[in-house]
Amino acid sequence: MEIQFSGEKFILDAGKALFHVDSKSLIISDVHLGKSTHFRKNGIAIPSNIAESDLSRLADLIKKYVPNQVIIAGDFFHASANSEIEIFKTWKANYLDLKFILVKGNHDRLKASVYEELGIELIHENLDFENFIITHHPQEKPDKPSICGHIHPGVNLKLIARQKIRLASFLLQKNQIILPAFSEFTGLDTSLQSTGRNFVIADNSILEI
């Protein structure tokens, strides 16, 4: 679904990604590589193939859009290094000529040398474009139009027979786009759904509700 934001053309993709047309930038947030392994190490039963599945979805998006760069709006890795670093390293070997940029999130705690070794450019605060910035944390009153992540926005929908469903969404506020969490292994925060336009992801489609 094509939208206009801050005078720029973007595509909302049901793969939980945003594509900036002019710069050919594929923008995602909150991948949390390593989270499932971290939970399993702590005795929580989590499927072992979450990282591979998320990276496969990212590969599909790269094939679809052929971007000049992939930008992660924070929380690419989940805290400390574990075996999923090696999974990512093997996967990224297929994209040696593609630029990866990470705007640092609160979970991105690896040493700078690790990001350098992985071929990821690390931005500590904001990544500036002419008409907008990419950052990790949402702001109450952004000074400049902002694209961010962090809260994993979602929407509660009421169905028949008093049933409810929660779906991931892009939240478009007056001066801010909050991206859905890219990983399948995350929760949803529905507390802000009344603060802007909600574009939910359902059955591989984008629907505004």
Tab-separated table of N, CA and C in Angstrom, residues 5 19 40 64 77-78 98 104 129 134 151 164 175 177-179 183 204:
chain	number	residue	atom	x	y	z
A	5	PHE	N	4.168	10.524	3.239
A	5	PHE	CA	4.540	10.953	4.589
A	5	PHE	C	5.655	11.969	4.454
A	19	PHE	N	9.061	0.698	2.663
A	19	PHE	CA	10.001	0.967	1.574
A	19	PHE	C	9.913	2.429	1.185
A	40	ARG	N	15.296	-20.028	25.211
A	40	ARG	CA	15.489	-21.475	25.339
A	40	ARG	C	16.572	-21.797	26.357
A	64	LYS	N	12.165	-8.745	-3.516
A	64	LYS	CA	10.999	-8.018	-4.039
A	64	LYS	C	11.332	-6.580	-4.403
A	77	PHE	N	19.482	-6.983	17.268
A	77	PHE	CA	19.899	-8.112	18.100
A	77	PHE	C	19.313	-7.955	19.497
A	78	HIS	N	19.121	-9.077	20.155
A	78	HIS	CA	18.503	-9.054	21.476
A	78	HIS	C	19.576	-9.298	22.533
A	98	LEU	N	25.225	-5.315	-0.411
A	98	LEU	CA	24.069	-4.559	0.076
A	98	LEU	C	24.409	-3.893	1.406
A	104	LYS	N	20.772	2.365	16.489
A	104	LYS	CA	20.881	1.606	17.735
A	104	LYS	C	19.621	1.707	18.593
A	129	PHE	N	17.475	11.919	6.995
A	129	PHE	CA	17.177	12.140	5.591
A	129	PHE	C	16.755	13.600	5.449
A	134	ILE	N	15.125	8.602	10.897
A	134	ILE	CA	14.838	7.259	11.381
A	134	ILE	C	15.510	7.120	12.737
A	151	ILE	N	7.840	-0.013	20.113
A	151	ILE	CA	6.668	-0.400	20.914
A	151	ILE	C	5.892	-1.589	20.345
A	164	LYS	N	-12.133	-11.778	19.979
A	164	LYS	CA	-11.214	-10.688	19.682
A	164	LYS	C	-9.964	-11.254	19.026
A	175	ASN	N	3.032	13.194	12.900
A	175	ASN	CA	4.390	13.489	12.446
A	175	ASN	C	5.316	12.292	12.638
A	177	ILE	N	5.763	7.748	11.981
A	177	ILE	CA	5.355	6.390	11.631
A	177	ILE	C	6.014	5.446	12.622
A	178	ILE	N	5.211	4.653	13.316
A	178	ILE	CA	5.749	3.633	14.217
A	178	ILE	C	5.603	2.288	13.514
A	179	LEU	N	6.731	1.630	13.302
A	179	LEU	CA	6.757	0.392	12.532
A	179	LEU	C	6.351	-0.807	13.376
A	183	SER	N	10.091	-9.223	13.770
A	183	SER	CA	10.132	-10.626	14.190
A	183	SER	C	8.738	-11.156	14.500
A	204	ASN	N	-1.558	-11.413	4.683
A	204	ASN	CA	-0.604	-10.891	3.695
A	204	ASN	C	-1.114	-9.646	2.971
